[in-house]
Short mmCIF file of N, CA and C in Angstrom, two decimals:
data_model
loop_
_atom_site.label_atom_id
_atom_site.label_comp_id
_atom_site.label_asym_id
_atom_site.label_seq_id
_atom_site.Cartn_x
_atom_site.Cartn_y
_atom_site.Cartn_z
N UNK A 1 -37.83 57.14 -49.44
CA UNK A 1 -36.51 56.91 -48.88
C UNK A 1 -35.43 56.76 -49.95
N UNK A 2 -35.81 56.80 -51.28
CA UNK A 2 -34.79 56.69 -52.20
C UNK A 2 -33.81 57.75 -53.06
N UNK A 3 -34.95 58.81 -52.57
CA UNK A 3 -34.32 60.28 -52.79
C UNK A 3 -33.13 60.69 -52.05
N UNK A 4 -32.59 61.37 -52.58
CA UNK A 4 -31.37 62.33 -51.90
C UNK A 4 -32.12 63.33 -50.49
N UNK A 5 -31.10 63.31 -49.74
CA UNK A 5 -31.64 64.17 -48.57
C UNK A 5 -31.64 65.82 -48.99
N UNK A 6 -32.38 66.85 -48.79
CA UNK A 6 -31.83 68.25 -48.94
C UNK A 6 -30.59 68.42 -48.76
N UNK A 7 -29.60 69.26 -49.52
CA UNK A 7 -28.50 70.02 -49.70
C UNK A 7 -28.51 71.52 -48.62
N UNK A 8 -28.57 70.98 -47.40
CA UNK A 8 -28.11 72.33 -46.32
C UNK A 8 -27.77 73.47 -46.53
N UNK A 9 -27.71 74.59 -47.17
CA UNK A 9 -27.44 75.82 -47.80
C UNK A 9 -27.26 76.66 -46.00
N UNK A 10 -25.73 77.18 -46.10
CA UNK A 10 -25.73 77.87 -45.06
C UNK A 10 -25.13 79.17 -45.26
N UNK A 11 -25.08 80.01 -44.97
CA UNK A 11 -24.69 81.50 -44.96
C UNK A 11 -23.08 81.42 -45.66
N UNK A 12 -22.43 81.22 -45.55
CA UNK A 12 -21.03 81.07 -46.27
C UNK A 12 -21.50 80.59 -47.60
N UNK A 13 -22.15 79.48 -47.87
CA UNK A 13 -22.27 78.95 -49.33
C UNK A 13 -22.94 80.04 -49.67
N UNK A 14 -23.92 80.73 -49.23
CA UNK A 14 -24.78 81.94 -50.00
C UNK A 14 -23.98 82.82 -50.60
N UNK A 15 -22.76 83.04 -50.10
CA UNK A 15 -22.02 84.08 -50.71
C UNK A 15 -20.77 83.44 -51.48
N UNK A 16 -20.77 82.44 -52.09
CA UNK A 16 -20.05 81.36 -53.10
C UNK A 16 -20.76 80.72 -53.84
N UNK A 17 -20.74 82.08 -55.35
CA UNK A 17 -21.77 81.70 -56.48
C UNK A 17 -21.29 80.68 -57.38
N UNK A 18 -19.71 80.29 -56.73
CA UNK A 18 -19.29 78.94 -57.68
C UNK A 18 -20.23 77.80 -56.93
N UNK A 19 -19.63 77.27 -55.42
CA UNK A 19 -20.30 76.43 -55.07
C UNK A 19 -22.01 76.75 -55.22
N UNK A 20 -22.38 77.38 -55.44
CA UNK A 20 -24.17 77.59 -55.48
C UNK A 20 -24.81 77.67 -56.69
N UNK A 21 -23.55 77.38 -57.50
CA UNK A 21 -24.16 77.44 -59.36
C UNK A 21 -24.34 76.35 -59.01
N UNK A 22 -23.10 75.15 -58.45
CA UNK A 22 -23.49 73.71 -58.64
C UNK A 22 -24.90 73.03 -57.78
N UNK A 23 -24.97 74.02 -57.44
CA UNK A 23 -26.19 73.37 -56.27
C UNK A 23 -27.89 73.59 -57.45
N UNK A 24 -27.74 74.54 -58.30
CA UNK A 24 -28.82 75.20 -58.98
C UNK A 24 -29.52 73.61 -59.59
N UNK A 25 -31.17 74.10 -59.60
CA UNK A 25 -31.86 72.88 -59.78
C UNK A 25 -32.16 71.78 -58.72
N UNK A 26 -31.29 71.76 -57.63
CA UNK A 26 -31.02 70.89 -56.49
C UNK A 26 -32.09 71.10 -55.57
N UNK A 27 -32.44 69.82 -54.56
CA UNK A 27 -33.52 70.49 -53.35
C UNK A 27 -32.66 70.68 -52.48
N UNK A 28 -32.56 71.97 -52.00
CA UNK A 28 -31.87 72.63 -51.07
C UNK A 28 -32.94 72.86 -49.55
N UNK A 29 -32.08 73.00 -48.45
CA UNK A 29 -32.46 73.79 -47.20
C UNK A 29 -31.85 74.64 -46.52
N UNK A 30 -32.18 75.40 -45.92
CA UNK A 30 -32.40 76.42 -44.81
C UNK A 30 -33.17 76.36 -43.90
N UNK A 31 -32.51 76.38 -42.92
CA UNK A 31 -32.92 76.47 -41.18
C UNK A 31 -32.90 77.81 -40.90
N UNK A 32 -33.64 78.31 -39.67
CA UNK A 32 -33.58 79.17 -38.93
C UNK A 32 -33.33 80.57 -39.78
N UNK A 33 -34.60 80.99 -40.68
CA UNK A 33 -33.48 82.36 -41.24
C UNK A 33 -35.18 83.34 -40.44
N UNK A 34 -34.70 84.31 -41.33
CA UNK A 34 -35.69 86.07 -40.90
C UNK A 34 -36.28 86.10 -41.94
N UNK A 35 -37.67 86.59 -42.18
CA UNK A 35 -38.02 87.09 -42.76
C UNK A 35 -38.22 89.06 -43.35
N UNK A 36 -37.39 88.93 -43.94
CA UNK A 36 -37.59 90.39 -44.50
C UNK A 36 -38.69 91.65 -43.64
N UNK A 37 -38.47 92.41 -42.68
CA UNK A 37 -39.52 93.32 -42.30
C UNK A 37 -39.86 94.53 -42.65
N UNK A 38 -39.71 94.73 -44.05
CA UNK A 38 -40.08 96.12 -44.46
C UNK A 38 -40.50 95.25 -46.09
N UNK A 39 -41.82 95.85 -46.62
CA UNK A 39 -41.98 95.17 -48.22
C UNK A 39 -42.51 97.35 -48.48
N UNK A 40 -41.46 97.69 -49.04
CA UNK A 40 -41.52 99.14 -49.87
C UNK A 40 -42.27 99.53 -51.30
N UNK A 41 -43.21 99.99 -51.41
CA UNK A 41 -43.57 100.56 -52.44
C UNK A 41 -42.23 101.55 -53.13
N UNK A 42 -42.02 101.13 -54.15
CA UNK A 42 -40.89 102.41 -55.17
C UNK A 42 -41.36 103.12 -56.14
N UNK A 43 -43.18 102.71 -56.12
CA UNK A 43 -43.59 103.27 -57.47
C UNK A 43 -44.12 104.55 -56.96
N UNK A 44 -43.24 105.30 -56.77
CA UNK A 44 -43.91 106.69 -56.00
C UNK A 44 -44.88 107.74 -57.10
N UNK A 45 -44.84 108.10 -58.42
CA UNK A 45 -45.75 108.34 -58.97
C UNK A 45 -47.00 107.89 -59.10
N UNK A 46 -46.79 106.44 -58.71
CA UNK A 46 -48.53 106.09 -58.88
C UNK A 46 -48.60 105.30 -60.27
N UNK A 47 -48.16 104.97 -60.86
CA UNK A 47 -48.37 104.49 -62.23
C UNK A 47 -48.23 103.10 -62.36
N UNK A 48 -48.05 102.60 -61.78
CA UNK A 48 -47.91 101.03 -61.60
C UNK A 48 -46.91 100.41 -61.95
N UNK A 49 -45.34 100.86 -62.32
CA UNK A 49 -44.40 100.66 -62.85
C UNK A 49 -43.20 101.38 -62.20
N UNK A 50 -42.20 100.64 -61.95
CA UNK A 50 -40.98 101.78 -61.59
C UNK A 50 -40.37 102.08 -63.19
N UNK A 51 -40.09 103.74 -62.86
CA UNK A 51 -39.71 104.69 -63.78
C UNK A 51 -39.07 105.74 -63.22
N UNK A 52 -38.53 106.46 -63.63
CA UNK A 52 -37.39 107.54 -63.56
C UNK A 52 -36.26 107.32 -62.02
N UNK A 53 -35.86 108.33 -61.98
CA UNK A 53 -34.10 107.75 -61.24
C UNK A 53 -34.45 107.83 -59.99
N UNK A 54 -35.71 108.04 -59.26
CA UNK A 54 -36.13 108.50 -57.89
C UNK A 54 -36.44 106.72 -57.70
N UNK A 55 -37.94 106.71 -58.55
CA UNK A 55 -37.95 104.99 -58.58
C UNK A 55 -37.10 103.80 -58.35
N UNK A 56 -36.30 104.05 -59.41
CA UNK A 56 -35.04 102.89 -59.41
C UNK A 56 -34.13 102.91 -58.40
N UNK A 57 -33.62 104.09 -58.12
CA UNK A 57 -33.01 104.83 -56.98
C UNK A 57 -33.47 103.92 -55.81
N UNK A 58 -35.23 104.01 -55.44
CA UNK A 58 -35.59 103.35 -54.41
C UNK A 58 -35.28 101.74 -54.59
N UNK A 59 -35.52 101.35 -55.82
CA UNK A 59 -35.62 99.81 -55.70
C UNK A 59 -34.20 99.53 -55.60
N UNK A 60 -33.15 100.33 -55.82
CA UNK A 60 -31.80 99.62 -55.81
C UNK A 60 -31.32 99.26 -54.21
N UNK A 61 -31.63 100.95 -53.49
CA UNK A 61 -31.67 101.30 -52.23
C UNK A 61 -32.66 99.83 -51.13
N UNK A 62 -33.59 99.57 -51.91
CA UNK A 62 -34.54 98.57 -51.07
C UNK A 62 -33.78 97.26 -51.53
N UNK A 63 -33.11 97.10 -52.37
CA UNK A 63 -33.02 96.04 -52.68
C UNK A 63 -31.34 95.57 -52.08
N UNK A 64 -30.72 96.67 -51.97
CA UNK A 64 -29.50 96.34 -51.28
C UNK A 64 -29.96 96.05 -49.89
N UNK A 65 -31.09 96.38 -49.10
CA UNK A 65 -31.04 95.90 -48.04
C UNK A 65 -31.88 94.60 -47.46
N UNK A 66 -31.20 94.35 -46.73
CA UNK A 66 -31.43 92.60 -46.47
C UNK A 66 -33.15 92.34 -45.13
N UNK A 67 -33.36 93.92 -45.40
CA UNK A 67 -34.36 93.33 -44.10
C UNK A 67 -35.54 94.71 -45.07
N UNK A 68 -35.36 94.53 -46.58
CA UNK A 68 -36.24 95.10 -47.43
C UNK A 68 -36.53 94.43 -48.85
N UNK A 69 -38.01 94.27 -48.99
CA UNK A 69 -38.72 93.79 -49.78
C UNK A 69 -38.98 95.17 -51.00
N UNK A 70 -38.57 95.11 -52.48
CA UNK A 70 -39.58 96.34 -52.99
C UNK A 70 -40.47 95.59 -53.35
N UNK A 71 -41.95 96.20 -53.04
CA UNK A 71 -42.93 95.89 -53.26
C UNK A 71 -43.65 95.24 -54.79
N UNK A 72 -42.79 96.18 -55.57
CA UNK A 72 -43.69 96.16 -57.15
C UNK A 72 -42.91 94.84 -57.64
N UNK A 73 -41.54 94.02 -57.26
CA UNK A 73 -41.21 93.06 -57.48
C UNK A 73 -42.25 91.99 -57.03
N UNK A 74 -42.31 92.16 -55.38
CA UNK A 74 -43.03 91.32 -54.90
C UNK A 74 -44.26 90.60 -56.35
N UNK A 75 -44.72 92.15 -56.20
CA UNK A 75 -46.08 91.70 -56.76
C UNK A 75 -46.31 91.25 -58.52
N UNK A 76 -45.16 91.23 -58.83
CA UNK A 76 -44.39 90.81 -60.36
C UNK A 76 -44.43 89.28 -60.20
N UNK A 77 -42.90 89.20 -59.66
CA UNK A 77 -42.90 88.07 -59.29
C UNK A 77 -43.43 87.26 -58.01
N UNK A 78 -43.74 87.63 -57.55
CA UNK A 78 -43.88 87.11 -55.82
C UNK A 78 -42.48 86.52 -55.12
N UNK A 79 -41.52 87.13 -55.37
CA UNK A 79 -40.25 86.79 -54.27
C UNK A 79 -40.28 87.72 -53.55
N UNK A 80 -40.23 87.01 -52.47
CA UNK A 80 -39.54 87.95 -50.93
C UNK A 80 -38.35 87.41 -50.11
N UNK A 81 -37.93 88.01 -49.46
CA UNK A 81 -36.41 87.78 -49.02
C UNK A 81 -36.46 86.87 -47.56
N UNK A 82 -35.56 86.48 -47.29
CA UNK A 82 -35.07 85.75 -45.88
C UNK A 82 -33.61 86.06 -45.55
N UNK A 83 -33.13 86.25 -45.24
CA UNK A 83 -31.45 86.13 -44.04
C UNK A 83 -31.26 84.98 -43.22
N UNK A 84 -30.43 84.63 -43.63
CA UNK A 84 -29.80 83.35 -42.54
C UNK A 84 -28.12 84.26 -42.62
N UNK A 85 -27.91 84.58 -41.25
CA UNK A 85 -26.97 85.37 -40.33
C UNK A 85 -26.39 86.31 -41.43
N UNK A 86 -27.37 87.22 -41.99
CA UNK A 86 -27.49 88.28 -42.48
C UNK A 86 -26.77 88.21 -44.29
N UNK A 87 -27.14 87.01 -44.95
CA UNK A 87 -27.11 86.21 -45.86
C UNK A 87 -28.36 86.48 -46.78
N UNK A 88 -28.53 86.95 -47.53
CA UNK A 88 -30.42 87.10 -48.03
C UNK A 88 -30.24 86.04 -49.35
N UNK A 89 -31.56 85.50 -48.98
CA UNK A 89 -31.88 84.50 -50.15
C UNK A 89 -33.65 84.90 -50.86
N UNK A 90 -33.78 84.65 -52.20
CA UNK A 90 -35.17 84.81 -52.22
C UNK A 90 -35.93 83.83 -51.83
N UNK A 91 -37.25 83.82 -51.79
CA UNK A 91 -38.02 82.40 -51.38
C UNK A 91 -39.37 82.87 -52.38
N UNK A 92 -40.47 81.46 -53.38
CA UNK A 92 -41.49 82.01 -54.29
C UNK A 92 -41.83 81.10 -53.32
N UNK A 93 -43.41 81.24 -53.05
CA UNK A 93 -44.25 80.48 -52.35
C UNK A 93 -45.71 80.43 -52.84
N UNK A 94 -45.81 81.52 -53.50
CA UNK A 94 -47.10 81.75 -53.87
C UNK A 94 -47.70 80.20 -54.82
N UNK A 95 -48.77 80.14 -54.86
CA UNK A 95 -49.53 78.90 -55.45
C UNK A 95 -48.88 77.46 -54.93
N UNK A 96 -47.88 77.34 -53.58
CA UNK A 96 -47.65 76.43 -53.18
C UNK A 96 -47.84 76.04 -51.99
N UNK A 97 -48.00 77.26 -51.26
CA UNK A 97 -48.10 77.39 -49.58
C UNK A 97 -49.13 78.20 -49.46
N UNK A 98 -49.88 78.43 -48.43
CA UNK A 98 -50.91 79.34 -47.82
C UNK A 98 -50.02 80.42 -46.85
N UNK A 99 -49.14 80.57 -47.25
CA UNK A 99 -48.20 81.66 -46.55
C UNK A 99 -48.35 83.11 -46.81
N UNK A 100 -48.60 84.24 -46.61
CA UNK A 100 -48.49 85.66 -46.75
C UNK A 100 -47.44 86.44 -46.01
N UNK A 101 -46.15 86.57 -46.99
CA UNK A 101 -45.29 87.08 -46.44
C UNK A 101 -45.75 88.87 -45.55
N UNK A 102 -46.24 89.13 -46.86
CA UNK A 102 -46.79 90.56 -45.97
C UNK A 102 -47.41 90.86 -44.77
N UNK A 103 -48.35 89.75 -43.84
CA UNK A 103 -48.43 89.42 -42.97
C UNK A 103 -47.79 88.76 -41.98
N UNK A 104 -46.25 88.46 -42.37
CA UNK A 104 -45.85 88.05 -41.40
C UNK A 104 -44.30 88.79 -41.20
N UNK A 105 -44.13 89.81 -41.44
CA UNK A 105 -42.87 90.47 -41.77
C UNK A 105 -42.16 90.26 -40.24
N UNK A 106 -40.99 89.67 -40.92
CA UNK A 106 -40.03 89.69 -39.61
C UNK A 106 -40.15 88.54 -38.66
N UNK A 107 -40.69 87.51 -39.07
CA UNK A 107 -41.26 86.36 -38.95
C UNK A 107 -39.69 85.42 -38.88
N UNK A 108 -39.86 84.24 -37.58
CA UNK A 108 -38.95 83.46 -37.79
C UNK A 108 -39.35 81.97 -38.57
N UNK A 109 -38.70 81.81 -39.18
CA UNK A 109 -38.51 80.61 -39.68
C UNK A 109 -37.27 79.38 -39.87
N UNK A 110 -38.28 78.03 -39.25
CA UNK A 110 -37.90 77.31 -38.61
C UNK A 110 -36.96 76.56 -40.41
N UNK A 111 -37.41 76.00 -40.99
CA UNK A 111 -37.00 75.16 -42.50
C UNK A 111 -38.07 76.22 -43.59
N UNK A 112 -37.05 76.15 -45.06
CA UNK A 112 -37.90 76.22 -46.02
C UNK A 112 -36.75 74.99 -47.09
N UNK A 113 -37.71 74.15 -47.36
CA UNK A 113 -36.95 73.59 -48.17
C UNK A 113 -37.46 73.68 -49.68
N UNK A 114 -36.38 73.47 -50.98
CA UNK A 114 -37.58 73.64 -52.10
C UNK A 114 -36.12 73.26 -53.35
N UNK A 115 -36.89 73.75 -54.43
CA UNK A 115 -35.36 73.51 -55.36
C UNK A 115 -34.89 75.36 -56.13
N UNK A 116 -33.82 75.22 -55.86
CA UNK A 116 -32.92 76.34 -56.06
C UNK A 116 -32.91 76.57 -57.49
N UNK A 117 -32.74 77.98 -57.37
CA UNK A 117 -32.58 78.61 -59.25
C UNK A 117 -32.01 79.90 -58.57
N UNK A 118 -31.20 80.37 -59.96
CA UNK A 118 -30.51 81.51 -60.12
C UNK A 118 -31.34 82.22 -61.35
N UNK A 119 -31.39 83.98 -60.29
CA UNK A 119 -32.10 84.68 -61.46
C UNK A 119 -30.84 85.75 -61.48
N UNK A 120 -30.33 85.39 -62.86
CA UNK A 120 -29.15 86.66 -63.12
C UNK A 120 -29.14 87.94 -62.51
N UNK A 121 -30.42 88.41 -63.31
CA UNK A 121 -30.69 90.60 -62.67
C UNK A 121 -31.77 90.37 -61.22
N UNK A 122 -31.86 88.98 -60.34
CA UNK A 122 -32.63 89.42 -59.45
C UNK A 122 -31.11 89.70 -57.92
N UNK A 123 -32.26 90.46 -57.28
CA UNK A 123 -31.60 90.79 -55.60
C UNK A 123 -32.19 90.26 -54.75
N UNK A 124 -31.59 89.37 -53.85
CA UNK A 124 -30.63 88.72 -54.64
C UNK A 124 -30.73 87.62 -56.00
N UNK A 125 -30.01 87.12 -56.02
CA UNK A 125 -29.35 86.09 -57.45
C UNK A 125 -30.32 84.58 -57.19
N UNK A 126 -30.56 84.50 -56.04
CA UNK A 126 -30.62 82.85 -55.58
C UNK A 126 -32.19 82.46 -54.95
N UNK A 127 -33.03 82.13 -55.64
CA UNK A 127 -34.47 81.68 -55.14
C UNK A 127 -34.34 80.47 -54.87
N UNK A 128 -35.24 80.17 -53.80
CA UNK A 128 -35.90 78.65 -53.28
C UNK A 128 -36.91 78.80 -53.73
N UNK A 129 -37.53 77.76 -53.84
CA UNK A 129 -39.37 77.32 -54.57
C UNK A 129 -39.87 76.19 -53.89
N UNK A 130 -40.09 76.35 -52.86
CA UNK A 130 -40.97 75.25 -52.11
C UNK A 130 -41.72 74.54 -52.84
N UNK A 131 -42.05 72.80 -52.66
CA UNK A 131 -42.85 72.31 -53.53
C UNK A 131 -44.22 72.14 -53.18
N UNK A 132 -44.71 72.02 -51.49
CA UNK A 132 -45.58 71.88 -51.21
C UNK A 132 -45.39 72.63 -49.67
N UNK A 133 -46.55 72.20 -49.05
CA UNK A 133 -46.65 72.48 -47.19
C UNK A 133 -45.53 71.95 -46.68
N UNK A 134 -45.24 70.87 -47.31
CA UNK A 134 -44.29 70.22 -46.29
C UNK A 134 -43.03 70.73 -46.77
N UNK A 135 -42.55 71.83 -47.37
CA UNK A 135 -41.42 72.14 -47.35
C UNK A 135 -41.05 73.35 -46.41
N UNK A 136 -41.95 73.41 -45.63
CA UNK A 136 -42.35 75.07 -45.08
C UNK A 136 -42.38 74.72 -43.98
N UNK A 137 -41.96 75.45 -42.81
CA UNK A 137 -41.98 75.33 -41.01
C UNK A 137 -41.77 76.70 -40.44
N UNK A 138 -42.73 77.09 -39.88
CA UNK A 138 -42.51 78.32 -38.62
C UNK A 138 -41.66 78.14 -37.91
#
């Protein structure tokens, strides 16, 4: 009870990287967003790497859209996307939750709460990191 309550993150602040620098490091929440329903392979040669302008082409193309995952990120980093009223935020879960985004594409979700970071060159800019189960709700 001595902690600070989560910092409410709602679709307007997502798109105000002043107010959301100050929030960085903070335990933040989100209610009610989407989960991403498309996770795209871009590595269309096969080589395990995006390379040449068809590749990148795809990941820019997947990555501008808010209801697309590229895959070879995923599996880099493990971020995948959410929308709260068409707002995309990233979310890492892996080694904290028993969650599989790829199995649940398009999935509603009820809370993710966690602490916020900014990744300069990611799409978007703004990850949550859940700390445990209990930051997580269907």
């Amino acid at each position: 009870d001595v902690l600070p309550a989560p910092v409410q993150i709602n679709a307007a602040m997502l798109d105000d990287d002043t107010h959301m620098e100050g929030l960085e490091s903070a335990v933040v929440e989100l209610h009610d967003v989407v989960l991403a329903n498309e996770f795209r392979s871009c590595d269309l040669n096969g080589n395990g790497a995006l390379s040449g302008d068809d590749e990148w082409d795809c990941s820019r193309e997947c990555g501008d859209d808010a209801q697309c995952v590229v895959l070879e990120n995923y599996r880099t980093y493990f971020q995948w996307t959410v929308t709260k009223d068409g707002r995309e935020i990233n979310v890492v879960t892996r080694g904290t939750l028993d969650f599989d985004p790829e199995q649940n594409l398009g999935a509603q979700i009820t809370r993710i709460t966690g602490t916020l970071r900014h990744l300069h060159f990611g799409r978007p800019p703004w990850t949550i990191e859940p700390r445990d189960d209990n930051d997580f709700e269907l």
